[in-house]
Amino acid sequence: MDLEQFGRQLAAHRDEVEHAMRRTLPVKVGRIAKDHFQDNFRKGGFVDDALRPWSVTRRQQSGSKAAGANYGPLQSGHNVLFGAIKYIPGDGRVIVRNDLKYAPIHNEGGTVMPTVTPGMRAHAWKMYYKAIGKRKGAKRKKKYVETEEAQHWKALALTKKKKLTVRIPKRQFLGESKALDRKIEDCIDKTLSDIINK
């Protein structure tokens, strides 16, 4: 089929093509984009032309036997950041986004300055005791060994600072991607081809 014949076929199916462009394709493209961005979490990096792996976290480097150390960057047992990726199809368009307030800092990197609260100190003590192996309400005296992780939690619990400076490395999971563009082009081509070749 040459270009002129393709143009005639397209004109003959104008209503179906318009419906696909305004209604069907935004839903299909949104699903493809959401799947692509969630796949970045599974692969541990951002896929553009090739995989750009995320930097390794301290918890992964700690060598801890805790379950949390087995999760990759931006992952946890709950996968909240992963699950918050959504798409909103519209009339001839689709928006893909993550509305969590901390999503931009992980996606773009940067510095945050959280306030040290009494609750944060209490949590730090709880994590300290957990790291040294002391159980709540333990009566007998035992010599506990302070690991590097335990020292970290103790320092946080005892800090005199009112605010902390925390640097978050860039771990992009949303954004423009050539690999995604190719998937979208293939979807559009297939949808239009299916309409014309009925």
XYZ file of N, CA, C and O in Angstrom, residues 38-188:
604
model
N 6.890 1.335 36.322
C 6.948 0.376 37.427
C 8.027 -0.673 37.179
O 8.635 -1.170 38.130
N 8.279 -0.978 35.922
C 9.343 -1.925 35.595
C 10.711 -1.374 35.990
O 11.640 -2.132 36.273
N 10.858 -0.035 36.019
C 12.111 0.577 36.477
C 12.434 0.132 37.902
O 13.591 -0.097 38.240
N 11.411 -0.002 38.750
C 11.628 -0.453 40.125
C 12.133 -1.896 40.138
O 13.013 -2.243 40.904
N 11.549 -2.733 39.285
C 11.957 -4.140 39.237
C 13.401 -4.280 38.751
O 14.126 -5.164 39.201
N 13.795 -3.417 37.818
C 15.149 -3.485 37.250
C 16.175 -2.728 38.082
O 17.371 -2.865 37.866
N 15.718 -1.890 39.005
C 16.636 -1.152 39.870
C 17.332 -0.005 39.170
O 18.483 0.315 39.477
N 16.645 0.650 38.227
C 17.223 1.780 37.524
C 16.244 2.332 36.507
O 15.133 1.817 36.353
N 16.658 3.389 35.812
C 15.801 4.029 34.819
C 16.172 3.547 33.431
O 17.338 3.581 33.044
N 15.160 3.092 32.679
C 15.396 2.597 31.323
C 15.093 3.719 30.338
O 13.953 4.165 30.222
N 16.146 4.185 29.655
C 15.989 5.171 28.585
C 16.389 4.446 27.309
O 15.637 3.644 26.794
N 17.581 4.695 26.793
C 18.108 3.863 25.697
C 18.633 2.556 26.272
O 18.538 1.507 25.670
N 19.217 2.675 27.443
C 19.735 1.507 28.172
C 19.391 1.715 29.645
O 18.911 2.772 30.037
N 19.651 0.712 30.466
C 19.369 0.808 31.896
C 20.415 1.687 32.575
O 21.612 1.467 32.430
N 19.947 2.696 33.305
C 20.825 3.521 34.140
C 20.556 3.120 35.591
O 19.572 3.560 36.188
N 21.398 2.235 36.155
C 21.124 1.700 37.498
C 21.169 2.777 38.581
O 21.940 3.728 38.492
N 20.331 2.601 39.603
C 20.314 3.513 40.742
C 21.481 3.188 41.661
O 21.955 2.047 41.717
N 21.920 4.201 42.407
C 23.006 3.978 43.363
C 22.517 3.047 44.482
O 21.345 3.046 44.857
N 23.428 2.259 44.996
C 23.122 1.279 46.046
C 22.867 2.021 47.357
O 23.513 3.019 47.660
N 21.923 1.529 48.146
C 21.591 2.170 49.418
C 22.524 1.697 50.529
O 23.152 0.639 50.421
N 22.573 2.455 51.623
C 23.384 2.060 52.783
C 22.869 0.769 53.399
O 23.633 -0.055 53.863
N 21.540 0.609 53.406
C 20.974 -0.598 54.014
C 21.373 -1.835 53.223
O 21.546 -2.899 53.793
N 21.542 -1.699 51.894
C 21.996 -2.826 51.082
C 23.465 -3.131 51.377
O 23.873 -4.283 51.365
N 24.250 -2.095 51.626
C 25.686 -2.254 51.882
C 25.974 -2.728 53.298
O 27.065 -3.209 53.579
N 24.989 -2.599 54.194
C 25.231 -2.889 55.614
C 25.554 -4.352 55.890
O 26.168 -4.667 56.903
N 25.116 -5.252 55.014
C 25.332 -6.673 55.263
C 24.397 -7.221 56.318
O 24.575 -8.328 56.815
N 23.375 -6.443 56.663
C 22.416 -6.850 57.683
C 21.618 -8.068 57.232
O 21.396 -8.289 56.053
N 21.191 -8.851 58.193
C 20.365 -10.021 57.909
C 18.877 -9.665 57.938
O 18.021 -10.494 57.661
N 18.560 -8.413 58.278
C 17.175 -7.968 58.360
C 16.516 -8.013 56.982
O 17.174 -7.865 55.958
N 15.227 -8.209 56.980
C 14.481 -8.327 55.715
C 14.622 -7.076 54.865
O 14.713 -7.157 53.636
N 14.652 -5.914 55.495
C 14.749 -4.659 54.757
C 16.014 -4.533 53.925
O 16.027 -3.845 52.908
N 17.083 -5.187 54.336
C 18.343 -5.101 53.606
C 18.280 -5.832 52.268
O 19.104 -5.603 51.394
N 17.298 -6.706 52.114
C 17.170 -7.466 50.866
C 16.453 -6.701 49.769
O 16.495 -7.097 48.613
N 15.770 -5.610 50.123
C 15.046 -4.837 49.123
C 16.007 -3.913 48.374
O 16.956 -3.388 48.945
N 15.709 -3.685 47.095
C 16.512 -2.781 46.282
C 16.196 -1.326 46.608
O 15.316 -1.030 47.420
N 16.895 -0.388 45.944
C 16.614 1.028 46.154
C 15.156 1.349 45.827
O 14.582 0.796 44.886
N 14.555 2.231 46.598
C 13.167 2.684 46.441
C 12.139 1.567 46.612
O 10.987 1.721 46.236
N 12.552 0.438 47.179
C 11.620 -0.665 47.388
C 11.497 -0.984 48.869
O 12.404 -0.703 49.653
N 10.354 -1.562 49.214
C 10.112 -1.989 50.589
C 9.064 -3.091 50.544
O 8.606 -3.475 49.469
N 8.678 -3.566 51.691
C 7.649 -4.593 51.751
C 6.284 -4.073 51.308
O 5.418 -4.837 50.909
N 6.102 -2.761 51.377
C 4.814 -2.170 51.021
C 4.791 -1.611 49.597
O 3.726 -1.454 49.019
N 5.941 -1.245 49.053
C 6.064 -0.694 47.703
C 5.093 0.461 47.454
O 4.389 0.502 46.443
N 5.071 1.423 48.359
C 4.155 2.555 48.267
C 4.495 3.448 47.071
O 3.611 3.818 46.301
N 5.760 3.776 46.899
C 6.187 4.639 45.791
C 5.874 3.971 44.454
O 5.358 4.597 43.532
N 6.156 2.687 44.358
C 5.868 1.876 43.168
C 4.372 1.894 42.856
O 3.953 2.117 41.726
N 3.559 1.672 43.866
C 2.114 1.569 43.675
C 1.417 2.893 43.427
O 0.269 2.917 42.981
N 2.086 4.012 43.717
C 1.451 5.329 43.553
C 1.574 5.882 42.135
O 1.055 6.962 41.858
N 2.244 5.165 41.244
C 2.310 5.608 39.850
C 0.945 5.357 39.224
O 0.407 4.263 39.310
N 0.384 6.411 38.642
C -0.942 6.259 38.038
C -1.014 7.035 36.729
O -0.169 7.888 36.462
N -2.036 6.699 35.952
C -2.261 7.441 34.710
C -3.707 7.901 34.657
O -4.613 7.234 35.154
N -3.895 9.092 34.083
C -5.220 9.680 33.972
C -5.473 9.976 32.496
O -4.923 10.935 31.948
N -6.264 9.115 31.824
C -6.547 9.361 30.411
C -7.539 10.513 30.256
O -8.441 10.683 31.061
N -7.311 11.300 29.194
C -8.201 12.414 28.899
C -8.609 12.369 27.443
O -8.433 11.345 26.763
N -9.119 13.452 26.945
C -9.559 13.548 25.564
C -8.338 13.751 24.657
O -7.848 14.866 24.494
N -7.824 12.661 24.101
C -6.665 12.732 23.211
C -5.337 12.916 23.922
O -4.329 13.262 23.310
N -5.305 12.670 25.232
C -4.059 12.817 25.991
C -4.098 11.908 27.212
O -5.152 11.386 27.572
N -2.945 11.770 27.852
C -2.869 11.004 29.090
C -1.801 11.635 29.977
O -0.785 12.129 29.479
N -2.061 11.657 31.276
C -1.095 12.179 32.249
C -0.646 11.005 33.105
O -1.472 10.262 33.636
N 0.677 10.837 33.232
C 1.241 9.796 34.096
C 1.984 10.513 35.211
O 2.816 11.384 34.945
N 1.672 10.153 36.461
C 2.302 10.869 37.580
C 2.317 10.028 38.847
O 1.700 8.976 38.921
N 3.035 10.563 39.829
C 3.092 9.981 41.165
C 2.840 11.131 42.130
O 3.629 12.073 42.178
N 1.749 11.089 42.887
C 1.339 12.207 43.733
C 1.926 12.196 45.139
O 1.614 13.079 45.933
N 2.748 11.208 45.482
C 3.328 11.191 46.826
C 4.232 12.403 47.007
O 4.975 12.780 46.101
N 4.192 13.004 48.196
C 4.951 14.241 48.406
C 6.460 14.027 48.336
O 7.203 14.956 48.032
N 6.925 12.807 48.595
C 8.365 12.558 48.547
C 8.826 11.976 47.213
O 10.012 11.717 47.021
N 7.917 11.776 46.262
C 8.299 11.235 44.948
C 9.281 12.141 44.195
O 10.275 11.648 43.660
N 9.067 13.474 44.158
C 10.008 14.327 43.406
C 11.444 14.277 43.931
O 12.390 14.288 43.141
N 11.623 14.218 45.248
C 12.985 14.215 45.792
C 13.724 12.935 45.419
O 14.919 12.952 45.146
N 13.015 11.814 45.358
C 13.657 10.571 44.928
C 13.916 10.588 43.426
O 14.953 10.120 42.971
N 12.983 11.125 42.659
C 13.093 11.128 41.204
C 14.191 12.077 40.715
O 14.889 11.773 39.756
N 14.356 13.232 41.391
C 15.302 14.249 40.935
C 16.527 14.388 41.835
O 17.513 15.004 41.441
N 16.465 13.851 43.040
C 17.567 14.006 43.986
C 17.520 15.375 44.637
O 16.791 16.263 44.207
N 18.269 15.541 45.712
C 18.310 16.834 46.391
C 18.584 16.679 47.872
O 18.985 15.612 48.341
N 18.360 17.767 48.598
C 18.619 17.791 50.036
C 17.336 18.136 50.774
O 16.613 19.047 50.369
N 17.060 17.404 51.835
C 15.921 17.713 52.696
C 16.435 17.982 54.097
O 17.497 17.489 54.480
N 15.673 18.781 54.855
C 16.088 19.134 56.209
C 14.939 18.874 57.181
O 14.237 19.790 57.593
N 14.755 17.598 57.587
C 13.665 17.287 58.517
C 13.986 17.765 59.936
O 15.142 17.817 60.353
N 12.932 18.123 60.666
C 13.057 18.521 62.073
C 13.167 17.267 62.929
O 12.467 16.286 62.701
N 14.065 17.300 63.905
C 14.223 16.177 64.837
C 13.146 16.310 65.909
O 13.152 17.241 66.702
N 12.213 15.382 65.900
C 11.084 15.419 66.838
C 11.289 14.397 67.961
O 12.103 13.476 67.826
N 10.545 14.536 69.058
C 10.626 13.518 70.115
C 10.258 12.122 69.594
O 10.859 11.127 70.018
N 9.290 12.055 68.706
C 8.912 10.763 68.124
C 10.050 10.144 67.327
O 10.247 8.925 67.342
N 10.820 11.006 66.624
C 11.965 10.520 65.853
C 13.036 9.967 66.794
O 13.634 8.924 66.530
N 13.254 10.659 67.909
C 14.248 10.180 68.887
C 13.801 8.834 69.500
O 14.611 7.931 69.661
N 12.517 8.725 69.815
C 11.993 7.480 70.384
C 12.152 6.330 69.389
O 12.546 5.217 69.773
N 11.881 6.604 68.123
C 12.045 5.575 67.094
C 13.526 5.188 66.964
O 13.855 4.006 66.811
N 14.418 6.175 67.052
C 15.857 5.902 66.960
C 16.308 4.993 68.114
O 17.095 4.065 67.906
N 15.790 5.259 69.342
C 16.139 4.385 70.474
C 15.608 2.972 70.251
O 16.297 1.983 70.520
N 14.391 2.878 69.750
C 13.802 1.563 69.476
C 14.668 0.789 68.474
O 14.961 -0.398 68.667
N 15.102 1.474 67.424
C 15.932 0.824 66.402
C 17.321 0.495 66.961
O 17.917 -0.523 66.591
N 17.827 1.327 67.865
C 19.116 1.052 68.511
C 19.044 -0.248 69.300
O 19.898 -1.137 69.149
N 18.028 -0.386 70.137
C 17.893 -1.601 70.948
C 17.674 -2.837 70.081
O 18.177 -3.913 70.376
N 16.957 -2.653 69.014
C 16.743 -3.765 68.083
C 18.075 -4.173 67.432
O 18.377 -5.349 67.294
N 18.893 -3.168 67.076
C 20.177 -3.441 66.416
C 21.177 -4.147 67.337
O 21.978 -4.959 66.889
N 21.120 -3.843 68.637
C 22.060 -4.513 69.547
C 21.496 -5.838 70.060
O 22.183 -6.589 70.751
N 20.228 -6.115 69.754
C 19.641 -7.396 70.131
C 18.968 -7.405 71.486
O 18.651 -8.464 72.020
N 18.742 -6.243 72.077
C 18.089 -6.183 73.383
C 16.580 -6.162 73.176
O 16.055 -5.371 72.417
N 15.906 -7.059 73.902
C 14.448 -7.136 73.796
C 13.801 -6.285 74.879
O 14.343 -6.123 75.974
N 12.616 -5.787 74.548
C 11.877 -4.965 75.495
C 11.526 -5.794 76.734
O 11.040 -6.913 76.633
N 11.807 -5.229 77.905
C 11.477 -5.889 79.165
C 12.457 -6.986 79.562
O 12.188 -7.730 80.499
N 13.602 -7.089 78.881
C 14.579 -8.125 79.231
C 15.154 -7.815 80.608
O 15.616 -6.723 80.872
N 15.144 -8.800 81.510
C 15.567 -8.600 82.901
C 17.062 -8.883 83.094
O 17.738 -8.171 83.799
N 17.546 -9.941 82.478
C 18.928 -10.324 82.762
C 19.914 -9.384 82.083
O 19.654 -8.831 81.023
N 21.054 -9.258 82.737
C 22.081 -8.383 82.197
C 22.936 -9.172 81.242
O 23.385 -10.268 81.551
N 23.145 -8.587 80.127
C 23.910 -9.243 79.079
C 24.758 -8.173 78.413
O 24.352 -7.028 78.293
N 25.920 -8.564 77.959
C 26.778 -7.604 77.274
C 26.324 -7.538 75.808
O 26.308 -8.552 75.117
N 25.954 -6.343 75.375
C 25.496 -6.151 74.008
C 26.598 -5.520 73.179
O 27.338 -4.667 73.661
N 26.671 -5.931 71.934
C 27.690 -5.403 71.023
C 27.064 -4.342 70.141
O 26.039 -4.579 69.501
N 27.683 -3.164 70.132
C 27.183 -2.074 69.289
C 27.721 -2.225 67.878
O 28.913 -2.078 67.641
N 26.839 -2.498 66.958
C 27.222 -2.582 65.543
C 27.257 -1.162 64.967
O 26.851 -0.196 65.630
N 27.709 -1.056 63.749
C 27.738 0.251 63.078
C 26.319 0.808 62.940
O 26.080 1.994 63.138
N 25.376 -0.087 62.639
C 23.982 0.332 62.518
C 23.463 0.852 63.854
O 22.792 1.876 63.924
N 23.805 0.150 64.951
C 23.369 0.567 66.287
C 23.940 1.941 66.636
O 23.238 2.799 67.195
N 25.210 2.162 66.312
C 25.847 3.452 66.578
C 25.156 4.578 65.812
O 24.992 5.689 66.313
N 24.730 4.285 64.588
C 24.012 5.266 63.769
C 22.713 5.688 64.467
O 22.419 6.880 64.597
N 21.931 4.705 64.954
C 20.666 5.002 65.615
C 20.885 5.730 66.942
O 20.131 6.643 67.294
N 21.927 5.357 67.665
C 22.229 6.014 68.938
C 22.604 7.479 68.707
O 22.167 8.370 69.441
N 23.396 7.726 67.671
C 23.800 9.104 67.352
C 22.577 9.951 67.002
O 22.481 11.114 67.409
N 21.633 9.371 66.274
C 20.415 10.105 65.929
C 19.595 10.399 67.183
O 19.074 11.501 67.364
N 19.486 9.431 68.080
C 18.704 9.618 69.310
C 19.315 10.680 70.225
O 18.595 11.414 70.911
N 20.640 10.794 70.228
C 21.332 11.717 71.136
C 21.702 13.063 70.509
O 22.215 13.936 71.206
N 21.449 13.242 69.225
C 21.886 14.471 68.553
C 21.263 15.720 69.196
O 20.118 15.691 69.653
N 22.036 16.788 69.241
C 21.562 18.065 69.784
C 20.939 18.925 68.681
O 20.335 19.953 68.960
N 21.091 18.480 67.436
C 20.582 19.256 66.306
C 19.060 19.296 66.328
O 18.400 18.339 66.712
N 18.531 20.422 65.894
C 17.076 20.577 65.752
C 16.622 20.143 64.357
O 15.488 19.739 64.166
N 17.529 20.269 63.372
C 17.239 19.861 61.998
C 18.404 19.031 61.478
O 19.556 19.270 61.820
N 18.074 18.072 60.639
C 19.090 17.228 60.010
C 19.219 17.622 58.544
O 18.263 18.101 57.942
N 20.378 17.406 57.989
C 20.576 17.618 56.555
C 20.752 16.242 55.921
O 21.705 15.531 56.230
N 19.798 15.874 55.059
C 19.819 14.552 54.435
C 19.901 14.731 52.923
O 19.044 15.385 52.325
N 20.957 14.170 52.322
C 21.118 14.237 50.871
C 20.540 12.966 50.241
O 20.960 11.864 50.586
N 19.599 13.154 49.337
C 18.953 12.037 48.646
C 19.518 11.987 47.227
O 19.389 12.957 46.480
N 20.150 10.880 46.836
C 20.676 10.792 45.467
C 19.548 10.657 44.449
O 18.452 10.191 44.777
N 19.810 11.087 43.238
C 18.816 10.973 42.171
C 18.635 9.506 41.810
O 19.582 8.815 41.461
N 17.391 9.057 41.907
C 17.020 7.701 41.477
C 15.759 7.852 40.629
O 14.652 7.595 41.076
N 15.970 8.301 39.395
C 14.854 8.615 38.508
C 14.056 7.370 38.162
O 14.600 6.343 37.784
N 12.722 7.489 38.307
C 11.839 6.394 37.914
C 10.749 6.879 36.961
O 10.111 6.081 36.286
N 10.533 8.193 36.884
C 9.582 8.798 35.947
C 10.329 9.786 35.062
O 11.252 10.441 35.526
N 9.907 9.918 33.818
C 10.513 10.907 32.930
C 10.520 10.442 31.494
O 10.029 9.353 31.164
N 11.067 11.286 30.631
C 11.127 10.945 29.206
C 12.066 9.770 28.982
O 13.147 9.716 29.550
N 11.613 8.850 28.125
C 12.376 7.638 27.865
C 12.230 7.250 26.393
O 11.108 7.140 25.892
N 13.348 7.047 25.718
C 13.313 6.628 24.311
C 12.717 5.230 24.176
O 12.008 4.945 23.218
N 12.994 4.377 25.138
C 12.431 3.014 25.113
C 10.904 3.081 25.222
O 10.193 2.356 24.522
N 10.399 3.957 26.081
C 8.956 4.130 26.224
C 8.358 4.723 24.949
O 7.291 4.297 24.502
N 9.051 5.704 24.355
C 8.569 6.301 23.100
C 8.386 5.238 22.018
O 7.400 5.259 21.277
N 9.318 4.302 21.943
C 9.215 3.234 20.935
C 7.999 2.337 21.209
O 7.288 1.949 20.291
N 7.758 2.017 22.484
C 6.593 1.193 22.839
C 5.292 1.902 22.461
O 4.356 1.281 21.968
N 5.243 3.209 22.694
C 4.040 3.987 22.380
C 3.828 4.050 20.863
O 2.708 3.871 20.380
N 4.896 4.284 20.114
C 4.790 4.314 18.644
C 4.280 2.983 18.106
O 3.426 2.947 17.214
N 4.782 1.888 18.650
C 4.327 0.559 18.219
C 2.836 0.369 18.513
O 2.095 -0.188 17.700
N 2.375 0.837 19.665
C 0.969 0.722 20.045
C 0.088 1.528 19.089
O -0.951 1.043 18.635
N 0.499 2.752 18.782
C -0.272 3.609 17.864
C -0.322 2.979 16.479
O -1.389 2.897 15.863
